[in-house]
């Protein structure tokens, strides 16, 4: 008799527990589960920036960082003095973009999976005699950059005030070689490690 009462008490307790779990929206299971801690942040996703604060610090721009196997845009700012001439403004924006690309990602960006392959110390200058007027000359030859870094620079420049805004940018190196027009395509943004930005010769002046 005692054993039968204990068994009935256990069954009743299990039934009550099942009802409590169902009431909480949790389905009871006989298999123990352990999914570990919930992720703290969705990968390649950042909170919306405060645009008004950015505008107070400088000119709002976007740069392309690496996340996973693709390029993603991140909001940044660059400082451009008021009253700068158009040619000077282009150089200041271009140098500011390069500096931002070389800046280590913030802790929040690192947590979200962002990184950069652009190294610091790259300088940008304007066209040489014979170059197209929209040429940007880098202190490091574009061909010597990693495919990731080249994709970051090309896509960042081509979508900024440093270029003509047509999805391409004319880049040259420090040597005497002629510059080339590099294009940022969907394939480059999706696979910067295996798809180098397409380029072509540009006529000189």
Coordinates of N, CA and C in Angstrom, one line a residue:
X1 N 0.8 -1.2 0.0 CA 0.0 0.0 0.0 C 0.9 1.3 0.0
X2 N 1.9 1.3 0.8 CA 2.8 2.4 0.9 C 3.5 2.7 -0.4
X3 N 4.0 1.7 -1.1 CA 4.7 1.8 -2.4 C 3.7 2.4 -3.4
X4 N 2.5 2.0 -3.4 CA 1.5 2.4 -4.4 C 1.2 3.9 -4.1
X5 N 1.1 4.4 -2.9 CA 0.9 5.8 -2.6 C 2.1 6.6 -3.0
X6 N 3.3 6.2 -2.8 CA 4.5 6.9 -3.2 C 4.5 7.1 -4.7
X7 N 4.1 6.0 -5.4 CA 4.1 6.1 -6.9 C 3.1 7.1 -7.4
X8 N 1.9 7.1 -6.8 CA 0.9 8.0 -7.2 C 1.3 9.5 -6.9
X9 N 2.0 9.7 -5.7 CA 2.5 11.0 -5.4 C 3.5 11.5 -6.4
X10 N 4.4 10.6 -6.8 CA 5.4 11.0 -7.9 C 4.8 11.3 -9.2
X11 N 3.8 10.5 -9.6 CA 3.0 10.8 -10.9 C 2.4 12.2 -10.8
X12 N 1.7 12.4 -9.6 CA 1.1 13.7 -9.4 C 2.0 14.9 -9.5
X13 N 3.2 14.7 -8.9 CA 4.2 15.8 -8.9 C 4.7 16.1 -10.3
X14 N 4.9 15.0 -11.1 CA 5.3 15.1 -12.5 C 4.3 15.9 -13.3
X15 N 3.0 15.5 -13.1 CA 1.9 16.2 -13.8 C 1.8 17.6 -13.5
X16 N 2.0 18.0 -12.2 CA 2.0 19.4 -11.8 C 3.1 20.2 -12.5
X17 N 4.3 19.6 -12.5 CA 5.5 20.2 -13.1 C 5.2 20.4 -14.6
X18 N 4.6 19.4 -15.3 CA 4.4 19.6 -16.7 C 3.4 20.7 -17.0
X19 N 2.4 20.8 -16.1 CA 1.4 21.9 -16.3 C 2.1 23.3 -16.1
X20 N 2.9 23.4 -15.1 CA 3.6 24.6 -14.8 C 4.5 25.0 -16.0
X21 N 5.2 24.1 -16.5 CA 6.1 24.4 -17.7 C 5.3 24.8 -18.9
X22 N 4.2 24.1 -19.1 CA 3.3 24.5 -20.2 C 2.7 25.9 -20.0
X23 N 2.4 26.2 -18.8 CA 1.9 27.6 -18.5 C 2.9 28.7 -18.8
X24 N 4.2 28.3 -18.6 CA 5.3 29.3 -18.9 C 5.7 29.3 -20.3
X25 N 5.0 28.5 -21.2 CA 5.4 28.5 -22.6 C 6.6 27.6 -22.9
X26 N 7.0 26.7 -21.9 CA 8.1 25.8 -22.1 C 7.6 24.4 -22.3
X27 N 7.9 23.8 -23.3 CA 7.5 22.4 -23.5 C 8.3 21.4 -22.7
X28 N 7.7 20.6 -21.9 CA 8.4 19.6 -21.1 C 9.0 18.6 -22.0
X29 N 10.2 18.1 -21.6 CA 10.9 17.1 -22.4 C 11.6 16.1 -21.4
X30 N 11.7 14.9 -21.9 CA 12.4 13.9 -21.1 C 13.9 13.8 -21.4
X31 N 14.3 14.6 -22.4 CA 15.7 14.6 -22.8 C 16.4 15.8 -22.2
X32 N 17.4 15.8 -21.4 CA 18.1 17.0 -20.9 C 18.7 17.7 -22.0
X33 N 18.6 19.1 -22.0 CA 19.2 19.9 -23.0 C 20.1 20.9 -22.4
X34 N 21.2 21.3 -23.1 CA 22.1 22.3 -22.7 C 22.7 23.1 -23.9
X35 N 22.1 24.2 -24.2 CA 22.5 24.9 -25.4 C 23.6 26.0 -25.1
X36 N 24.0 26.1 -23.9 CA 25.0 27.0 -23.5 C 24.5 28.4 -23.4
X37 N 25.3 29.4 -23.1 CA 24.9 30.8 -22.9 C 24.4 31.4 -24.2
X38 N 23.4 32.3 -24.2 CA 22.9 33.0 -25.4 C 24.0 33.9 -25.9
X39 N 24.1 34.1 -27.3 CA 25.1 35.0 -27.8 C 24.8 36.4 -27.4
X40 N 25.9 37.1 -27.1 CA 25.7 38.5 -26.6 C 25.4 39.5 -27.7
X41 N 25.8 39.2 -28.9 CA 25.5 40.1 -30.0 C 25.4 39.3 -31.4
X42 N 24.5 39.8 -32.2 CA 24.4 39.2 -33.5 C 25.6 39.5 -34.3
X43 N 26.2 38.5 -35.0 CA 27.5 38.7 -35.7 C 27.2 39.6 -36.9
X44 N 28.2 40.6 -37.1 CA 28.1 41.6 -38.2 C 26.9 42.5 -38.1
X45 N 26.5 42.8 -36.8 CA 25.4 43.7 -36.6 C 25.8 44.6 -35.5
X46 N 25.6 45.9 -35.7 CA 25.9 46.9 -34.7 C 24.7 47.8 -34.4
X47 N 24.7 48.4 -33.3 CA 23.6 49.3 -32.9 C 23.7 50.5 -33.8
X48 N 22.6 51.2 -34.1 CA 22.6 52.4 -35.0 C 23.4 53.5 -34.3
X49 N 24.3 54.1 -35.1 CA 25.1 55.2 -34.5 C 24.3 56.5 -34.3
X50 N 24.8 57.4 -33.5 CA 24.1 58.7 -33.2 C 24.7 59.6 -34.3
X51 N 23.9 59.8 -35.4 CA 24.3 60.6 -36.5 C 24.6 62.1 -36.1
X52 N 23.8 62.6 -35.2 CA 23.9 64.0 -34.8 C 25.3 64.2 -34.1
X53 N 25.7 63.2 -33.2 CA 26.9 63.3 -32.6 C 28.1 63.1 -33.5
X54 N 27.9 62.3 -34.5 CA 29.0 62.1 -35.5 C 29.2 63.4 -36.3
X55 N 28.1 64.0 -36.7 CA 28.1 65.3 -37.5 C 28.9 66.4 -36.7
X56 N 28.7 66.4 -35.4 CA 29.4 67.4 -34.6 C 30.9 67.1 -34.5
X57 N 31.3 65.9 -34.7 CA 32.8 65.5 -34.6 C 33.5 65.7 -36.0
X58 N 32.7 65.7 -37.1 CA 33.3 65.8 -38.4 C 32.4 65.4 -39.5
X59 N 32.9 65.2 -40.7 CA 32.1 64.8 -41.8 C 31.8 63.3 -41.7
X60 N 30.5 63.0 -41.7 CA 30.1 61.6 -41.7 C 30.5 60.8 -43.0
X61 N 31.1 59.7 -42.8 CA 31.5 58.9 -44.0 C 31.2 57.4 -43.6
X62 N 31.4 56.6 -44.6 CA 31.3 55.1 -44.4 C 32.6 54.5 -44.9
X63 N 33.1 53.5 -44.2 CA 34.2 52.7 -44.6 C 33.8 51.2 -44.7
X64 N 34.5 50.5 -45.5 CA 34.2 49.0 -45.6 C 35.2 48.2 -44.7
X65 N 34.7 47.5 -43.7 CA 35.5 46.6 -42.9 C 35.1 45.2 -43.3
X66 N 36.0 44.3 -42.8 CA 35.7 42.8 -43.1 C 34.9 42.3 -41.9
X67 N 34.0 41.4 -42.3 CA 33.2 40.7 -41.3 C 32.8 39.3 -41.9
X68 N 33.3 38.2 -41.3 CA 33.2 36.9 -41.9 C 34.0 36.9 -43.2
X69 N 33.4 36.6 -44.3 CA 34.1 36.6 -45.6 C 33.6 37.7 -46.6
X70 N 33.0 38.7 -46.0 CA 32.5 39.8 -46.9 C 32.9 41.2 -46.4
X71 N 32.6 42.2 -47.2 CA 32.8 43.6 -46.8 C 31.4 44.1 -46.3
X72 N 31.5 44.9 -45.2 CA 30.3 45.6 -44.6 C 30.7 47.0 -44.3
X73 N 29.7 47.9 -44.4 CA 30.0 49.3 -44.2 C 29.8 49.6 -42.7
X74 N 30.6 50.6 -42.2 CA 30.6 51.0 -40.9 C 30.7 52.6 -40.9
X75 N 29.9 53.2 -40.1 CA 29.9 54.7 -40.1 C 31.1 55.2 -39.3
X76 N 31.8 56.2 -39.9 CA 32.9 56.9 -39.3 C 32.8 58.4 -39.6
X77 N 33.7 59.2 -39.1 CA 33.8 60.6 -39.4 C 35.2 61.0 -39.8
X78 N 35.4 62.0 -40.6 CA 36.7 62.5 -40.9 C 36.6 64.0 -40.8
X79 N 37.7 64.6 -40.4 CA 37.8 66.1 -40.2 C 38.2 66.8 -41.5
X80 N 37.4 67.7 -42.0 CA 37.7 68.5 -43.2 C 37.5 70.0 -42.8
X81 N 38.6 70.8 -42.9 CA 38.4 72.2 -42.5 C 37.4 72.9 -43.4
X82 N 36.7 73.9 -42.8 CA 35.8 74.7 -43.6 C 36.5 75.5 -44.6
X83 N 36.0 75.6 -45.8 CA 36.6 76.5 -46.8 C 37.7 75.8 -47.6
X84 N 37.9 74.5 -47.4 CA 39.0 73.9 -48.2 C 38.6 73.8 -49.6
X85 N 39.5 74.0 -50.5 CA 39.3 73.9 -51.9 C 38.9 72.5 -52.3
X86 N 38.2 72.3 -53.5 CA 37.8 71.0 -53.9 C 38.9 70.0 -53.9
X87 N 40.0 70.3 -54.5 CA 41.1 69.4 -54.7 C 41.7 69.0 -53.3
X88 N 41.8 70.0 -52.4 CA 42.4 69.8 -51.1 C 41.4 68.9 -50.3
X89 N 40.1 69.2 -50.5 CA 39.0 68.5 -49.8 C 39.1 67.0 -50.1
X90 N 39.3 66.7 -51.4 CA 39.4 65.3 -51.9 C 40.5 64.6 -51.2
X91 N 41.7 65.2 -51.1 CA 42.9 64.6 -50.5 C 42.6 64.4 -49.0
X92 N 42.0 65.4 -48.3 CA 41.8 65.3 -46.9 C 40.8 64.1 -46.6
X93 N 39.7 64.0 -47.4 CA 38.7 63.0 -47.3 C 39.4 61.6 -47.5
X94 N 40.2 61.5 -48.6 CA 40.9 60.3 -48.9 C 41.8 59.8 -47.8
X95 N 42.6 60.8 -47.3 CA 43.5 60.4 -46.2 C 42.8 60.0 -45.0
X96 N 41.7 60.8 -44.7 CA 40.9 60.4 -43.5 C 40.3 59.0 -43.6
X97 N 39.8 58.7 -44.8 CA 39.3 57.3 -45.0 C 40.3 56.3 -44.8
X98 N 41.5 56.5 -45.3 CA 42.6 55.5 -45.2 C 42.9 55.4 -43.7
X99 N 43.0 56.5 -43.0 CA 43.3 56.4 -41.5 C 42.2 55.6 -40.8
X100 N 41.0 55.8 -41.2 CA 39.9 55.1 -40.5 C 39.9 53.6 -40.8
X101 N 40.3 53.3 -42.0 CA 40.4 51.9 -42.4 C 41.5 51.2 -41.6
X102 N 42.6 51.9 -41.3 CA 43.7 51.3 -40.6 C 43.5 51.3 -39.1
X103 N 42.5 52.1 -38.6 CA 42.2 52.1 -37.2 C 41.7 50.8 -36.7
X104 N 42.2 50.2 -35.6 CA 41.7 49.0 -35.1 C 40.2 49.1 -34.7
X105 N 39.4 48.1 -35.0 CA 37.9 48.2 -34.7 C 37.7 48.4 -33.2
X106 N 36.6 49.0 -32.9 CA 36.3 49.3 -31.5 C 36.0 48.0 -30.8
X107 N 35.9 47.9 -29.5 CA 35.6 46.7 -28.8 C 34.2 46.1 -29.2
X108 N 33.2 47.0 -29.4 CA 31.9 46.6 -29.9 C 32.0 45.9 -31.3
X109 N 32.8 46.6 -32.1 CA 33.0 46.0 -33.5 C 33.7 44.7 -33.5
X110 N 34.7 44.6 -32.6 CA 35.4 43.3 -32.5 C 34.5 42.2 -32.0
X111 N 33.6 42.6 -31.1 CA 32.7 41.6 -30.5 C 31.7 41.1 -31.6
X112 N 31.4 42.0 -32.5 CA 30.5 41.7 -33.6 C 31.1 41.0 -34.8
X113 N 32.5 40.9 -34.7 CA 33.2 40.1 -35.8 C 33.9 41.0 -36.8
X114 N 34.0 42.3 -36.6 CA 34.6 43.2 -37.6 C 36.2 43.1 -37.5
X115 N 36.8 43.3 -38.6 CA 38.3 43.4 -38.6 C 38.7 44.2 -39.9
X116 N 40.0 44.6 -40.0 CA 40.5 45.3 -41.1 C 41.8 44.7 -41.5
X117 N 42.1 44.7 -42.8 CA 43.4 44.2 -43.3 C 44.3 45.4 -43.8
X118 N 43.8 46.6 -43.7 CA 44.5 47.8 -44.1 C 45.5 48.2 -43.0
X119 N 46.8 48.3 -43.3 CA 47.8 48.7 -42.3 C 48.0 50.2 -42.3
X120 N 48.4 50.7 -41.1 CA 48.6 52.1 -41.0 C 49.9 52.6 -41.7
X121 N 49.9 53.9 -41.9 CA 51.1 54.5 -42.5 C 50.9 54.8 -44.0
X122 N 49.9 54.3 -44.6 CA 49.7 54.6 -46.1 C 49.2 56.0 -46.3
X123 N 49.9 56.7 -47.2 CA 49.6 58.1 -47.5 C 49.0 58.3 -48.9
X124 N 48.2 59.3 -49.1 CA 47.6 59.5 -50.4 C 48.0 60.9 -50.9
X125 N 48.2 61.0 -52.2 CA 48.5 62.3 -52.8 C 47.7 62.4 -54.1
X126 N 47.8 63.6 -54.7 CA 47.0 63.9 -55.9 C 47.7 63.4 -57.1
X127 N 47.1 63.7 -58.3 CA 47.6 63.2 -59.6 C 49.0 63.9 -59.9
X128 N 49.8 63.1 -60.7 CA 51.0 63.6 -61.2 C 50.7 64.2 -62.6
X129 N 51.6 64.9 -63.2 CA 51.4 65.4 -64.6 C 51.2 64.2 -65.5
X130 N 50.1 64.3 -66.3 CA 49.8 63.2 -67.2 C 48.7 62.3 -66.6
X131 N 48.5 62.3 -65.3 CA 47.5 61.5 -64.7 C 46.1 62.1 -64.9
X132 N 45.0 61.3 -65.0 CA 43.7 61.9 -64.9 C 43.5 62.7 -63.7
X133 N 42.7 63.7 -63.7 CA 42.6 64.7 -62.6 C 42.0 64.1 -61.4
X134 N 41.3 63.0 -61.5 CA 40.7 62.4 -60.3 C 41.6 61.2 -59.7
X135 N 42.8 61.2 -60.1 CA 43.7 60.1 -59.6 C 44.1 60.3 -58.2
X136 N 44.2 59.2 -57.4 CA 44.7 59.2 -56.1 C 45.9 58.3 -56.1
X137 N 47.0 58.9 -55.7 CA 48.3 58.1 -55.6 C 48.6 57.7 -54.2
X138 N 48.8 56.4 -54.0 CA 49.0 55.8 -52.7 C 50.5 55.7 -52.5
X139 N 51.0 55.8 -51.3 CA 52.4 55.6 -51.0 C 52.8 54.1 -51.0
X140 N 51.8 53.2 -51.1 CA 52.0 51.8 -51.3 C 51.3 51.4 -52.6
X141 N 52.0 50.7 -53.5 CA 51.4 50.3 -54.8 C 50.1 49.4 -54.5
X142 N 49.0 49.7 -55.2 CA 47.8 48.9 -55.1 C 48.1 47.4 -55.3
X143 N 48.9 47.1 -56.3 CA 49.2 45.7 -56.5 C 49.9 45.0 -55.4
X144 N 50.5 45.7 -54.5 CA 51.3 45.1 -53.4 C 50.4 44.9 -52.2
X145 N 49.2 45.4 -52.2 CA 48.3 45.2 -51.1 C 47.7 43.8 -51.1
X146 N 47.2 43.3 -50.0 CA 46.5 42.1 -50.0 C 45.1 42.3 -50.7
X147 N 44.5 41.2 -51.1 CA 43.3 41.4 -51.8 C 42.2 41.9 -50.9
X148 N 42.3 41.6 -49.6 CA 41.3 42.2 -48.7 C 41.5 43.7 -48.5
X149 N 42.7 44.1 -48.3 CA 43.0 45.5 -48.1 C 42.7 46.3 -49.4
X150 N 43.0 45.8 -50.6 CA 42.7 46.5 -51.8 C 41.2 46.6 -52.0
X151 N 40.5 45.6 -51.7 CA 39.0 45.6 -51.8 C 38.4 46.7 -50.8
X152 N 38.9 46.7 -49.6 CA 38.5 47.7 -48.6 C 38.7 49.1 -49.1
X153 N 39.9 49.4 -49.6 CA 40.2 50.7 -50.1 C 39.4 51.1 -51.3
X154 N 39.4 50.2 -52.3 CA 38.7 50.5 -53.5 C 37.2 50.8 -53.2
X155 N 36.5 49.9 -52.5 CA 35.1 50.1 -52.2 C 34.9 51.3 -51.3
X156 N 35.7 51.6 -50.4 CA 35.6 52.8 -49.5 C 35.7 54.1 -50.3
X157 N 36.8 54.1 -51.1 CA 37.0 55.3 -52.0 C 35.9 55.5 -53.0
X158 N 35.5 54.5 -53.7 CA 34.6 54.6 -54.8 C 33.2 55.1 -54.4
X159 N 32.9 54.9 -53.1 CA 31.6 55.3 -52.6 C 31.7 56.6 -51.7
X160 N 32.7 57.4 -52.0 CA 32.9 58.6 -51.1 C 33.2 59.8 -52.0
X161 N 33.3 61.0 -51.2 CA 33.6 62.2 -51.9 C 35.0 62.3 -52.4
X162 N 35.8 61.2 -52.2 CA 37.2 61.2 -52.7 C 37.2 60.7 -54.2
X163 N 36.1 60.2 -54.7 CA 36.0 59.8 -56.1 C 34.8 60.4 -56.7
X164 N 34.5 59.9 -57.9 CA 33.5 60.5 -58.7 C 32.1 60.0 -58.4
X165 N 32.0 59.0 -57.5 CA 30.8 58.5 -57.1 C 30.1 57.5 -58.1
X166 N 30.9 57.0 -59.0 CA 30.4 56.0 -60.0 C 30.7 54.6 -59.8
X167 N 31.1 54.3 -58.5 CA 31.4 52.9 -58.2 C 32.9 52.5 -58.5
X168 N 33.7 53.5 -58.9 CA 35.1 53.2 -59.2 C 36.0 54.3 -58.7
X169 N 37.3 54.0 -58.7 CA 38.3 55.0 -58.3 C 39.6 54.8 -59.1
X170 N 40.2 55.9 -59.4 CA 41.5 55.8 -60.1 C 42.6 55.8 -59.1
X171 N 43.4 54.8 -59.0 CA 44.5 54.6 -58.1 C 45.8 54.4 -58.7
X172 N 46.8 55.0 -58.2 CA 48.2 54.7 -58.6 C 49.1 54.5 -57.4
X173 N 50.3 54.1 -57.7 CA 51.3 53.9 -56.6 C 52.3 55.0 -56.6
X174 N 53.3 54.8 -55.8 CA 54.4 55.8 -55.6 C 55.3 55.8 -56.8
X175 N 55.4 54.8 -57.6 CA 56.3 54.7 -58.7 C 55.8 55.5 -60.0
X176 N 56.5 55.2 -61.1 CA 56.2 55.9 -62.3 C 55.1 55.3 -63.1
X177 N 54.7 54.1 -62.7 CA 53.7 53.4 -63.4 C 52.4 54.1 -63.5
X178 N 51.6 53.9 -64.6 CA 50.4 54.7 -64.8 C 49.3 54.2 -63.8
X179 N 48.4 55.1 -63.5 CA 47.3 54.6 -62.6 C 46.3 53.8 -63.3
X180 N 45.4 53.1 -62.6 CA 44.3 52.3 -63.2 C 43.0 52.6 -62.5
X181 N 41.9 52.4 -63.2 CA 40.6 52.6 -62.7 C 40.1 51.2 -62.1
X182 N 39.9 51.2 -60.7 CA 39.5 50.1 -60.0 C 38.0 50.2 -59.7
X183 N 37.3 49.1 -59.8 CA 35.8 49.1 -59.6 C 35.4 48.2 -58.4
X184 N 34.5 48.7 -57.6 CA 33.9 47.9 -56.5 C 32.6 47.2 -57.0
X185 N 32.6 45.9 -57.1 CA 31.5 45.2 -57.6 C 30.8 44.4 -56.5
X186 N 29.6 43.9 -56.8 CA 28.9 43.0 -55.8 C 29.8 41.8 -55.4
X187 N 30.4 41.3 -56.4 CA 31.3 40.1 -56.2 C 32.4 40.4 -55.3
X188 N 33.0 41.6 -55.4 CA 34.1 42.0 -54.6 C 33.6 42.2 -53.1
X189 N 32.5 42.8 -53.0 CA 32.0 43.0 -51.6 C 31.6 41.7 -50.9
X190 N 31.2 40.7 -51.7 CA 30.8 39.4 -51.2 C 32.0 38.5 -50.9
X191 N 33.0 38.6 -51.8 CA 34.2 37.7 -51.6 C 35.5 38.4 -51.8
X192 N 35.8 39.4 -51.0 CA 37.0 40.2 -51.2 C 38.3 39.3 -51.1
X193 N 38.3 38.2 -50.5 CA 39.5 37.4 -50.4 C 39.8 36.6 -51.7
X194 N 38.8 36.4 -52.5 CA 39.0 35.6 -53.7 C 38.7 36.3 -55.0
X195 N 38.0 37.5 -54.8 CA 37.6 38.3 -56.0 C 38.3 39.6 -55.9
X196 N 39.4 39.8 -56.7 CA 40.1 41.1 -56.6 C 39.3 42.2 -57.4
X197 N 39.3 43.4 -57.0 CA 38.6 44.5 -57.7 C 39.0 44.5 -59.2
X198 N 38.1 44.5 -60.1 CA 38.6 44.6 -61.6 C 39.1 46.0 -61.8
X199 N 40.1 46.0 -62.7 CA 40.7 47.3 -63.1 C 41.0 47.4 -64.6
X200 N 41.2 48.6 -65.0 CA 41.5 48.8 -66.5 C 42.3 50.0 -66.6
X201 N 43.0 50.1 -67.7 CA 43.8 51.3 -68.0 C 42.9 52.5 -68.2
X202 N 43.5 53.7 -67.9 CA 42.8 54.9 -68.1 C 43.6 55.8 -69.0
X203 N 43.0 56.6 -69.9 CA 43.8 57.5 -70.7 C 44.4 58.6 -69.9
X204 N 45.6 59.0 -70.2 CA 46.2 60.1 -69.5 C 45.8 61.4 -70.1
X205 N 46.3 62.5 -69.6 CA 45.9 63.8 -70.0 C 47.0 64.5 -70.8

